[in-house]
Coordinates of C-alpha atoms in Angstrom, one line a residue:
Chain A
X1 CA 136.6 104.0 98.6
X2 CA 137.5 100.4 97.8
X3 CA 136.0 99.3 95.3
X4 CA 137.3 95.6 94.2
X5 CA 135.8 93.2 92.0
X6 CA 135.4 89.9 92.1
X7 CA 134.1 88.5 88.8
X8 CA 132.0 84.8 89.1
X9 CA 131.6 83.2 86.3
X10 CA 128.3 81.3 86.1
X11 CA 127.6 82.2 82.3
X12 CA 129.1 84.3 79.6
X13 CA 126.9 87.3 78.4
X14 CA 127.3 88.2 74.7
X15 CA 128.4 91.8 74.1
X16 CA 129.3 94.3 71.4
X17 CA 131.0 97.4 71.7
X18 CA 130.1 100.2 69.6
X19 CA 129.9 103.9 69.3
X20 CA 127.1 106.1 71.2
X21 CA 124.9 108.5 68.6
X22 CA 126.2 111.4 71.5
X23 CA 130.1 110.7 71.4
X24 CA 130.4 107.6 73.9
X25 CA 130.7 104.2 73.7
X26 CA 128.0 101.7 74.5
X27 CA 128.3 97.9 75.7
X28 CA 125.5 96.2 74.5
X29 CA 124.0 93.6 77.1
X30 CA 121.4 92.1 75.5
X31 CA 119.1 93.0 78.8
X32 CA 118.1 96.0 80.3
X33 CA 120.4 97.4 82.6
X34 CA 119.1 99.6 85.6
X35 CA 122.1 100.1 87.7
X36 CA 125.8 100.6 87.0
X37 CA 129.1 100.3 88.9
X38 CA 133.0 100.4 88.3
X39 CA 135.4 98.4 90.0
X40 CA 138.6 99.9 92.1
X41 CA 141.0 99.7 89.4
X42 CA 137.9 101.4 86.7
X43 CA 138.9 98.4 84.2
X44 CA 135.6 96.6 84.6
X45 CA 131.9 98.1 85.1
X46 CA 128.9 95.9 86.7
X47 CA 125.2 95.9 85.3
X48 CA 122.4 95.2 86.9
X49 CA 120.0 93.5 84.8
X50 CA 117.0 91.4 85.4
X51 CA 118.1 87.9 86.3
X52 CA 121.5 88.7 87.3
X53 CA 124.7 91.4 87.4
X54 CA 127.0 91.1 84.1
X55 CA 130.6 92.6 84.3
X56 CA 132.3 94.3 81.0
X57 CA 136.1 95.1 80.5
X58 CA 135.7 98.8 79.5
X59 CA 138.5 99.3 77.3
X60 CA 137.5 96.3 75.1
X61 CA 133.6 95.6 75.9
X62 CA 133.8 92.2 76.0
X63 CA 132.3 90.3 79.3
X64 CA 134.1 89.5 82.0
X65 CA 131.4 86.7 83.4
X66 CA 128.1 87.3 85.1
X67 CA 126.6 86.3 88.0
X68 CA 123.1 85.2 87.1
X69 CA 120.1 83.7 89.1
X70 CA 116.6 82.9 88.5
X71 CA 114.7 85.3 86.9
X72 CA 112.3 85.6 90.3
X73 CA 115.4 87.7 91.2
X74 CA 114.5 90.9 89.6
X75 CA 114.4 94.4 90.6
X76 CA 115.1 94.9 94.4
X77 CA 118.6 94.2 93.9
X78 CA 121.7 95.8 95.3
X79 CA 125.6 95.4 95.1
X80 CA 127.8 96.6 97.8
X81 CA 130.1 99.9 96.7
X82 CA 133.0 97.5 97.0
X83 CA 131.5 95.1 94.7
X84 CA 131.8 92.0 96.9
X85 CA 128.6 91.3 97.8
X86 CA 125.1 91.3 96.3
X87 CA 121.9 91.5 97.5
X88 CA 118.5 90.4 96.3
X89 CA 115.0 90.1 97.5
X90 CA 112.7 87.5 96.2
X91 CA 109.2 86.9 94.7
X92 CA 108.7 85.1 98.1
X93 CA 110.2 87.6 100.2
X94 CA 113.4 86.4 101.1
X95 CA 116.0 88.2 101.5
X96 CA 119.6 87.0 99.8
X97 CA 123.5 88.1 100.2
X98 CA 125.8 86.2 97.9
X99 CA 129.4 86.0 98.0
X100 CA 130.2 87.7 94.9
X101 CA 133.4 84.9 94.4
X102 CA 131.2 82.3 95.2
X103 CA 127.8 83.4 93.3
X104 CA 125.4 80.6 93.1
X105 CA 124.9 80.1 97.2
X106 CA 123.3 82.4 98.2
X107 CA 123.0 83.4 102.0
X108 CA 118.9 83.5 103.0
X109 CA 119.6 86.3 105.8
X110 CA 115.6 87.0 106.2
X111 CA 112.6 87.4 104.7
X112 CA 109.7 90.5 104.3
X113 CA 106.1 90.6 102.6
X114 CA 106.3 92.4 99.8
X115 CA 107.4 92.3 96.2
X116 CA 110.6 93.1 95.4
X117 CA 109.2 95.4 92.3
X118 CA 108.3 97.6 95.5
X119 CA 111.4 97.5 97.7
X120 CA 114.7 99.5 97.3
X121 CA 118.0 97.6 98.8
X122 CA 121.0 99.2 100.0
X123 CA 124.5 97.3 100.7
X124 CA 127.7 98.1 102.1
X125 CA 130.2 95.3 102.9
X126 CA 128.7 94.7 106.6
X127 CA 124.8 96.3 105.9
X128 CA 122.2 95.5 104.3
X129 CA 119.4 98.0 104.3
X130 CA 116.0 97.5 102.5
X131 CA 112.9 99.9 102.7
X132 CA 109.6 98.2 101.4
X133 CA 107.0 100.7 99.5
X134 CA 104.1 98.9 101.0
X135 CA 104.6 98.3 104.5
X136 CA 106.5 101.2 104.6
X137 CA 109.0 99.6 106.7
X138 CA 112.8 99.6 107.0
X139 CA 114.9 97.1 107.9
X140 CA 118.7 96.3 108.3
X141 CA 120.6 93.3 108.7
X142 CA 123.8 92.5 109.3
X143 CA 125.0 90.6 105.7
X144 CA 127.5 88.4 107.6
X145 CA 125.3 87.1 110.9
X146 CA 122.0 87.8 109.4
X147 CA 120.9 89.3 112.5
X148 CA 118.1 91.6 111.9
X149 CA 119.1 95.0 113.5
X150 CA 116.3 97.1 113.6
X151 CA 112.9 97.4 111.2
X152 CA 111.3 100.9 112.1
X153 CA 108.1 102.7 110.5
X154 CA 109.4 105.2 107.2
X155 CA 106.1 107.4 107.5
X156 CA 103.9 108.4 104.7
X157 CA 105.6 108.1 101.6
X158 CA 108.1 105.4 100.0
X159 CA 112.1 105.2 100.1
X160 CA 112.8 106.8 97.4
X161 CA 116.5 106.6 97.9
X162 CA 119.4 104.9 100.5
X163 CA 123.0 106.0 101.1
X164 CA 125.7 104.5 103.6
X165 CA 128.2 106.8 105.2
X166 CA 131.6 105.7 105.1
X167 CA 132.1 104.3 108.1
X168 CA 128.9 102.6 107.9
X169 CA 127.6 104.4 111.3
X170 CA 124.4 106.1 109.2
X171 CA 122.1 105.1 107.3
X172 CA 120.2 108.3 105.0
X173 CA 117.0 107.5 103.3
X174 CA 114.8 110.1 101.1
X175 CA 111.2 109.6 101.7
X176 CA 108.0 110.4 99.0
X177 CA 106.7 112.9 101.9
X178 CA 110.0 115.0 100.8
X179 CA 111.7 114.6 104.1
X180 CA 115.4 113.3 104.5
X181 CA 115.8 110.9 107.7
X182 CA 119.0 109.6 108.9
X183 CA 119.4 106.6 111.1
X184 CA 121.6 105.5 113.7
X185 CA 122.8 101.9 112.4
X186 CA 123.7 100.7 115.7
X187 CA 120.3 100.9 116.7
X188 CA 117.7 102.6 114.5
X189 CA 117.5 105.5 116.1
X190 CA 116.8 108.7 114.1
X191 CA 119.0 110.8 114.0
X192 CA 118.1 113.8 112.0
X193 CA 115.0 114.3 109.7
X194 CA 115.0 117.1 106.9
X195 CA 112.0 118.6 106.3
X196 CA 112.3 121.8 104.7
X197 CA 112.2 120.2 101.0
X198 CA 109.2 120.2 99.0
X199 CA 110.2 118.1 96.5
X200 CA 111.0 114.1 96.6
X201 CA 114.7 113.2 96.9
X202 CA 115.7 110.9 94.4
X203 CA 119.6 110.8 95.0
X204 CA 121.8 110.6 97.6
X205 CA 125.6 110.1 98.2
X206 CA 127.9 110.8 101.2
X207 CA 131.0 112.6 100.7
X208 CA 133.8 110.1 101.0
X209 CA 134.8 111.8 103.9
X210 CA 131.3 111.5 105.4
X211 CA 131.7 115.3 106.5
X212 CA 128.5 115.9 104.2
X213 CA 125.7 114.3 102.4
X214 CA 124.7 115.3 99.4
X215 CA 121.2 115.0 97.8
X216 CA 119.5 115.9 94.2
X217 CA 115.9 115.3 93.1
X218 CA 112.5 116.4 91.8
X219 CA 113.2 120.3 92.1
X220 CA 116.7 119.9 90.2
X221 CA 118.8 121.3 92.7
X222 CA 122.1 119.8 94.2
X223 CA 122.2 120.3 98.0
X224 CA 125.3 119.5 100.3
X225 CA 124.1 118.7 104.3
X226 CA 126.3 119.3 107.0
X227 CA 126.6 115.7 108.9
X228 CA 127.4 117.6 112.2
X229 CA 124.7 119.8 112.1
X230 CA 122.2 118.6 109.8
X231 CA 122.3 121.9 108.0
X232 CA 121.6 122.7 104.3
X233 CA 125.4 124.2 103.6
X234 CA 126.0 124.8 100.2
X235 CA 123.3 124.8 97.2
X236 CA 124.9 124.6 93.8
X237 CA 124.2 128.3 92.1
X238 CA 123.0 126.5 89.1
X239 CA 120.0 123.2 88.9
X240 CA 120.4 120.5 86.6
X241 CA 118.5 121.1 83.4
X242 CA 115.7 118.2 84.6
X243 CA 114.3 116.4 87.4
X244 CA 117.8 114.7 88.9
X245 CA 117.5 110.7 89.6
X246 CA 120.7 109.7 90.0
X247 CA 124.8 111.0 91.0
X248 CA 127.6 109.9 91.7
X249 CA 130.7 111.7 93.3
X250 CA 134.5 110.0 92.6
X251 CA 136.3 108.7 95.4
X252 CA 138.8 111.7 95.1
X253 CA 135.5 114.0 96.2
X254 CA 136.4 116.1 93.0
X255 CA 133.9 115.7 90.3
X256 CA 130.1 115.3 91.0
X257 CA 127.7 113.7 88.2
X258 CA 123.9 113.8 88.1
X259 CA 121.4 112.6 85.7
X260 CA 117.7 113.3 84.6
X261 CA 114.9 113.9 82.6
X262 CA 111.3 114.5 83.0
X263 CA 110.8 110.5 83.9
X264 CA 108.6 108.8 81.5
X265 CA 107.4 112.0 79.5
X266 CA 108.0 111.7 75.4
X267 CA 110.1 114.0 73.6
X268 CA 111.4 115.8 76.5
X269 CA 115.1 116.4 77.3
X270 CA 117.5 114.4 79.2
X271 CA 120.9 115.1 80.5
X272 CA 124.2 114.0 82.3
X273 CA 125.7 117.0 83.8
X274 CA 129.6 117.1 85.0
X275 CA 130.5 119.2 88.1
X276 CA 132.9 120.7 90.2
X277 CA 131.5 119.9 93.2
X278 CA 134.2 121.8 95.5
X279 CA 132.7 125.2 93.7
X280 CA 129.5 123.6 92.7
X281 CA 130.6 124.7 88.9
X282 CA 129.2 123.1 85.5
X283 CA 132.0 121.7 83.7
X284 CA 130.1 120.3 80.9
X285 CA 126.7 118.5 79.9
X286 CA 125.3 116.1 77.3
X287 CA 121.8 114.7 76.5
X288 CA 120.6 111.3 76.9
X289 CA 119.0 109.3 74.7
X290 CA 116.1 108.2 76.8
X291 CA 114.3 110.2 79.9
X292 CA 113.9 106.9 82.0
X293 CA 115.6 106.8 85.5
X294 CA 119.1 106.5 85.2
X295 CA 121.8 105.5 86.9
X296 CA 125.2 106.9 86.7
X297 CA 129.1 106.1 88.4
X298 CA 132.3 108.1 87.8
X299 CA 135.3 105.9 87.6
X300 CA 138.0 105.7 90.7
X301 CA 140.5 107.0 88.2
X302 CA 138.0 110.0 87.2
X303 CA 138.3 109.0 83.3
X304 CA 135.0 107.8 82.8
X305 CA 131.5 107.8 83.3
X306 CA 128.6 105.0 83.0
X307 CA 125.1 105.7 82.5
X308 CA 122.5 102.5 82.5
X309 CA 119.3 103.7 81.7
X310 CA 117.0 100.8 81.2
X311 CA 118.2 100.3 77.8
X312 CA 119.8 96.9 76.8
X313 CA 123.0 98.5 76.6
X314 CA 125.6 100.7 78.7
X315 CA 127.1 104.0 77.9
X316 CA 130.4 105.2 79.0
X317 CA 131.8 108.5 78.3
X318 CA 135.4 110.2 78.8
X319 CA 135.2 112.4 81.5
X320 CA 137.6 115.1 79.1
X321 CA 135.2 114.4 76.1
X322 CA 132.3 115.7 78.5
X323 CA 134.1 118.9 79.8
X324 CA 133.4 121.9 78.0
Chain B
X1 CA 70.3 114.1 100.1
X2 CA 70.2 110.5 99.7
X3 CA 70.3 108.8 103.3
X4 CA 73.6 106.7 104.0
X5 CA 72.7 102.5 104.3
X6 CA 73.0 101.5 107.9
X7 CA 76.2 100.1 109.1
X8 CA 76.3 96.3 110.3
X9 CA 77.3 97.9 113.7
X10 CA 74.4 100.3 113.7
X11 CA 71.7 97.8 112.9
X12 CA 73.6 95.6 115.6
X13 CA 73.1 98.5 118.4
X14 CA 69.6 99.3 116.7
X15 CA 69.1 95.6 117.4
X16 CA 69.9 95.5 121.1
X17 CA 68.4 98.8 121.8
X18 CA 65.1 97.9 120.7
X19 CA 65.9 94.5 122.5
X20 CA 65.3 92.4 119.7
X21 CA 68.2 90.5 119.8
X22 CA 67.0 89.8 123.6
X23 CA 64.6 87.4 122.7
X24 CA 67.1 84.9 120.7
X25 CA 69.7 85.5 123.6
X26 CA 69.4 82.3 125.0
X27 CA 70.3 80.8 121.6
X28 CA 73.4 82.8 120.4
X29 CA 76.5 82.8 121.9
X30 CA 78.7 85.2 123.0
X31 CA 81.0 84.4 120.9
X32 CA 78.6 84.8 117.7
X33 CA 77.5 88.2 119.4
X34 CA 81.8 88.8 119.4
X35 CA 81.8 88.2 116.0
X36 CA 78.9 90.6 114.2
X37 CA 80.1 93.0 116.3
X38 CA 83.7 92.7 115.4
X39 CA 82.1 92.6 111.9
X40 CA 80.2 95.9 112.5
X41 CA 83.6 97.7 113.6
X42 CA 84.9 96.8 109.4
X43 CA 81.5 98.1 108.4
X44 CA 83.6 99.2 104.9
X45 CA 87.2 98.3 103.8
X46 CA 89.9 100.2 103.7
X47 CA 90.6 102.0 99.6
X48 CA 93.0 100.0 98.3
X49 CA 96.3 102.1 98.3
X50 CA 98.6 102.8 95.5
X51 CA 102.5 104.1 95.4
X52 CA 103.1 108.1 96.1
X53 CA 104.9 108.9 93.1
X54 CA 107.8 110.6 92.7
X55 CA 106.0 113.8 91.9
X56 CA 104.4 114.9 95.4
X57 CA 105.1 118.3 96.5
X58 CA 104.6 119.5 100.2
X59 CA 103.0 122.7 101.0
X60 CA 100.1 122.6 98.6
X61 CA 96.9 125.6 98.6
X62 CA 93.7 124.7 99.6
X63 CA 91.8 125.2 96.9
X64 CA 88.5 123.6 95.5
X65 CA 88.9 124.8 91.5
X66 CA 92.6 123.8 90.2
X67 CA 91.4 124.6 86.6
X68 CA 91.6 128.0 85.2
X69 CA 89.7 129.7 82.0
X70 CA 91.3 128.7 79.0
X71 CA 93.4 125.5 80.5
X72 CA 93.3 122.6 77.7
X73 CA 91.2 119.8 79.0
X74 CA 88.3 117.8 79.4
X75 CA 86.5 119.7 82.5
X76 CA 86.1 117.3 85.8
X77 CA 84.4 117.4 89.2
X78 CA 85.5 114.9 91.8
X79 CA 83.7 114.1 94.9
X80 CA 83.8 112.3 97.5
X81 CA 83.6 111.7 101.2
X82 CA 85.9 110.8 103.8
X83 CA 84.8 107.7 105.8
X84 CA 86.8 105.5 108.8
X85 CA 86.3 101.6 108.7
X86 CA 83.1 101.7 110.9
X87 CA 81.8 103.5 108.4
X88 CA 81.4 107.5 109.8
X89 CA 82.5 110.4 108.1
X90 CA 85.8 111.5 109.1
X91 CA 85.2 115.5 109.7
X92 CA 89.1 116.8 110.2
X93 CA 90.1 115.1 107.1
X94 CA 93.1 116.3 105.1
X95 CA 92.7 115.3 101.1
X96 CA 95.6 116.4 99.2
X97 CA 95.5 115.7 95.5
X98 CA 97.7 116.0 92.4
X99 CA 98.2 115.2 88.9
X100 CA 99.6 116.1 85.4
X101 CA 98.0 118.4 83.2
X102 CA 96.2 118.0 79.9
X103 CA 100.2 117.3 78.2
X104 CA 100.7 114.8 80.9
X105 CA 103.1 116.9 83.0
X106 CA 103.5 118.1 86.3
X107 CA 103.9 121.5 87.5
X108 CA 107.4 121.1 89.7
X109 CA 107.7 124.9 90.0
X110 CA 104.4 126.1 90.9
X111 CA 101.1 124.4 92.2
X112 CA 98.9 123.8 88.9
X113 CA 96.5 120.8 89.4
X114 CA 97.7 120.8 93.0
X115 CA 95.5 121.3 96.1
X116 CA 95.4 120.4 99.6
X117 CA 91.7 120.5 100.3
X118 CA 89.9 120.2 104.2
X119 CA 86.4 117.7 103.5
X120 CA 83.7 119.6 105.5
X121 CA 82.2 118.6 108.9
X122 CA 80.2 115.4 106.7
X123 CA 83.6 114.6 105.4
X124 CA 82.3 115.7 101.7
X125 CA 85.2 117.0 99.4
X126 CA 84.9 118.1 95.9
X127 CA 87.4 119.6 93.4
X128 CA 87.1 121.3 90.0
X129 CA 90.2 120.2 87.7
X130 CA 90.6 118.7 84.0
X131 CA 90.5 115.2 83.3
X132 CA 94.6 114.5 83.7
X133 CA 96.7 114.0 80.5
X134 CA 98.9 110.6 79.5
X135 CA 102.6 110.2 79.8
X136 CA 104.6 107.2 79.4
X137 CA 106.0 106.0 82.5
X138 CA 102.3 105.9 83.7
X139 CA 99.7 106.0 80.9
X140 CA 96.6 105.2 82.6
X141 CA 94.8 109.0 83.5
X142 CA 94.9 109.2 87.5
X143 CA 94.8 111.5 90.4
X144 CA 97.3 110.7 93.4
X145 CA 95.8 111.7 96.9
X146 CA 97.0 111.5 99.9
X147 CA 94.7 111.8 102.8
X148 CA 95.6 112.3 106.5
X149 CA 93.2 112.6 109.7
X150 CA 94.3 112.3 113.5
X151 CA 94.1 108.8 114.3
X152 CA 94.2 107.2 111.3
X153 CA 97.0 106.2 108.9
X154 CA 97.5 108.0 106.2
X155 CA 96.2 106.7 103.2
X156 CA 98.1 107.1 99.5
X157 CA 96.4 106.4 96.8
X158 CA 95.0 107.2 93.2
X159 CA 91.7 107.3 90.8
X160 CA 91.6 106.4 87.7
X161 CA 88.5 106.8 85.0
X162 CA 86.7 104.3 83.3
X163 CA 86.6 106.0 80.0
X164 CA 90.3 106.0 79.5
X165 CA 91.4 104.8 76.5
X166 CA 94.1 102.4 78.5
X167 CA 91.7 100.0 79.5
X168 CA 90.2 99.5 76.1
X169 CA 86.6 100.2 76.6
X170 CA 86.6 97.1 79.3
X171 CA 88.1 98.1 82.7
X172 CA 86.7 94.7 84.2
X173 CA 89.1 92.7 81.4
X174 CA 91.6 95.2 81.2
X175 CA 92.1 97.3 84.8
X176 CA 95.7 95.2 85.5
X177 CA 96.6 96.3 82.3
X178 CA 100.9 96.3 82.0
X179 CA 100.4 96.1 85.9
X180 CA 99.6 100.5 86.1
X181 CA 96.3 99.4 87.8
X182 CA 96.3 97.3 91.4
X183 CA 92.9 97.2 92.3
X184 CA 89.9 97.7 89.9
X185 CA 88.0 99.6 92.5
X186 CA 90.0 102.2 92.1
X187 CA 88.8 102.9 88.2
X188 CA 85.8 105.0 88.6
X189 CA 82.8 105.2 86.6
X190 CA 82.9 108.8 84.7
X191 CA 79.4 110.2 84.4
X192 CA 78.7 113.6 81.6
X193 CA 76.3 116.4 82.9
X194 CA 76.1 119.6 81.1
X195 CA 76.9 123.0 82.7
X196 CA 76.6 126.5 81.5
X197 CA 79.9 126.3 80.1
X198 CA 79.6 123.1 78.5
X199 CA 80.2 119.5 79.3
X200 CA 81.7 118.3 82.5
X201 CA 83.2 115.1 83.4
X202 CA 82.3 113.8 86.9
X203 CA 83.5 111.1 89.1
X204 CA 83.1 110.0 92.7
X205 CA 85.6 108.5 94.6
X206 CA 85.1 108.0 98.6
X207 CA 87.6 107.8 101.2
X208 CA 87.9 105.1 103.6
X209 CA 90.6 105.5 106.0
X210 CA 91.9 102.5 108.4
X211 CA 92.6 103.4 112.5
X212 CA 96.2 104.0 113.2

């Protein structure tokens, strides 16, 4: 996968860099952070956070610039895997790509009504994908041309989740009805639906090799798809402790994270959970500080893993301090 | 039983059946005839929708009493009745309803406070359950539904009660409350009877469910 950042500097974010209560280190941010990514060479992580994406040098904590907009800009955001390119939708409904070196212009590629606090938003360098929780509706576009490609009907429930393949040929969104549909990119068409889960999807990741797709949600359990046959292949032997809500595999395809927690509930357990995801093994675990919907990314160089969990700070962990 | 009010497209086709409308023909146009009746076929709105939630789970029992002897709880009855836009009762409903338990939990292994219930042929459902528990992430009491029918799209949405402490004794003032609430229709008014057993909680919460 490659991942490259770009870092704009439209403001400095104040930091600190301080010890986690559960053996990490945590950046402070000063503003809730709901999403988290490394760049290629693992030295910098990005943070969503309302009103813009900060980006931290791990080893030190201290920011490495920000690209901020208006606060009308807040959830509904997305940043392409290779960090180039960020997405955003509105309070009126348009749609935006920036530039990630030249933040501050952004590209108006189209517009949908709804509220961003109801729309999820998926990018890859060429794609931008974003399902709305009201109309139901998906959409893609192409970020460079802003030609719409297709918008087609999602069914009953909300997205509750998007994922890319590689080679940016499928699109694979997890609906609130439980099902698992895959799109054709080129043209909308479906190409597969899962419907043989009961519980809502709430994470989802191709392999990097786009052989299989690999979901984690509500019942706990880590599934690995076939992407030639749609079929359910492999089910790890053991669930996650919680509900999952986020993973993340490394680029290397070696080690598999997932994070949860009974969402919202008070004094109730959350963890981070290392894997082996060739044998589907536990290699270690460690509890969270809050049960709120995380997000979670491995480092390229598998030494470290982020967790942004709405809190105004991120946490980072070495992947050896979290094995067993 | 307490008769259903007329719809605006019944007392329309009462109207020219009886040829009342006949003798003020000359004065009304067609296109003010269009109208009333295009205004009879949205007799009653649509409910107001509200998200799914992350907690749905397919495959549901069809049962009418989700609360067993000895569950912790206020005691509820729901009822209700499945309506389309031109306001008749939708007889092939599907209501599917679930929510968290008096801890404010939901059951992900089994089907506690779960059911997928089939209104009957007047489109009236009704469920036994508890009055649902708090939690954080959504801390306004509610029951999600999600009810399907052939021809009509689906609807998702959720009741709330009027006593809950969340909207501080005023759910006109206080229904949008932290933004849990979109429409302050959906907070129903929570009537107190007393069984056998001892007191019950009861709310009524119709359907109305738009054509596809």
């Amino acid at each position: 996968m490659n991942r490259h950042v770009v870092v704009a500097l439209a403001c400095a974010v104040g930091v600190a860099f301080g010890q986690a209560p559960n053996g990490g280190s945590v950046i402070e941010t000063g503003r809730p952070v709901v999403r988290v990514l490394f760049s290629s060479d693992s030295r910098a992580v990005a943070g969503f956070m309302p009103g813009g994406i900060g980006f931290w040098d791990v080893a030190s904590g201290n920011s490495r610039g920000a690209v901020s907009w208006e606060d009308r800009y807040t959830p509904g955001i997305a940043i392409g895997t290779s960090l180039d390119r960020i997405a955003a939708v509105g309070d009126d409904g348009t749609v935006s790509v920036w530039k990630a070196a030249d933040a501050g212009t952004p590209n108006a590629i189209g517009r949908v009504d709804t509220s961003p606090a109801v729309s999820i938003l998926s990018l890859d360098g060429a794609l931008l994908a974003h399902a709305d929780h009201q109309e139901r509706r998906l959409r893609l576009w192409d970020t460079s041309s802003g030609r719409l490609r297709f918008a087609v009907d999602t069914g009953i429930g909300h997205t509750a989740a998007l994922a890319f393949s590689p080679d940016g040929s499928l699109l694979a969104g997890a609906n609130g009805d439980t099902g698992l549909y895959v799109w054709r990119t080129e043209d909308g068409r479906v190409e597969r639906v899962i419907d043989d889960l009961h519980l809502v999807t709430s994470a989802l990741e191709f392999t990097p090799d786009g052989a299989f797709l690999i979901s984690g949600g509500v019942d706990r359990n880590i599934y690995v798809w076939d992407t030639k046959t749609w079929r359910r292949t492999r089910q790890f032997g053991q669930p996650h402790p919680e509900p999952i809500w986020a993973l993340d595999l490394s680029p290397d395809g070696r080690l598999l994270v997932t994070a949860g927690g009974l969402d919202g509930v008070p004094n109730t357990p959350a963890h981070l959970v290392l894997w082996n995801f060739e044998s589907g093994t536990e290699l270690g675990r460690l509890r969270l500080t809050r049960t709120a919907t995380p997000s979670v990314a491995l480092s390229p160089d598998g030494a470290l893993v982020a967790v942004a969990n709405g809190e105004n700070m991120i946490h980072l962990w070495r992947i050896s301090d979290l094995r067993r | 039983m307490k008769a259903r009010p007329m719809t605006r497209r019944e007392m329309i086709e009462n109207c020219i059946v009886k040829g009342t409308l006949l003798a003020g023909a000359a004065t009304v146009s067609q296109t003010k005839l269009l109208g009333a009746w295009q205004a009879g076929e949205q007799a009653m709105r649509p409910t107001p929708t509200e998200v799914l939630g992350p907690f749905f789970k397919r495959g549901a029992p069809n049962v009418q009493v989700l609360r067993q002897p000895g569950d912790p709880g206020f005691p509820l009855q729901v009822t209700g009745q499945v309506w389309n836009t031109r306001g008749e009762v939708i007889p092939d409903a599907r209501v599917e309803v679930w929510q968290a338990d008096f801890f404010g939990a939901y059951d992900l292994e089994g089907y506690r406070y779960r059911a997928n219930v089939r209104p009957g042929p007047d489109g009236r459902y009704a469920i036994e359950t508890i009055v649902p528990g708090h939690y954080d992430a959504r801390p306004a009491q509610h029951i999600h539904y999600l009810v399907t029918a052939p021809g009509h799209r689906a609807l998702i949405t959720q009741a709330y009660f009027a006593t809950d402490p969340f909207f501080d004794g005023d759910p006109d003032k206080y229904f949008a409350k932290g933004g849990v609430v979109q429409n302050r229709e959906l907070v129903r008014p929570v009537t107190l009877y007393e069984s056998a057993t001892g007191g019950v909680a009861k709310i009524t919460f119709d359907l109305v469910l738009e054509g596809a």
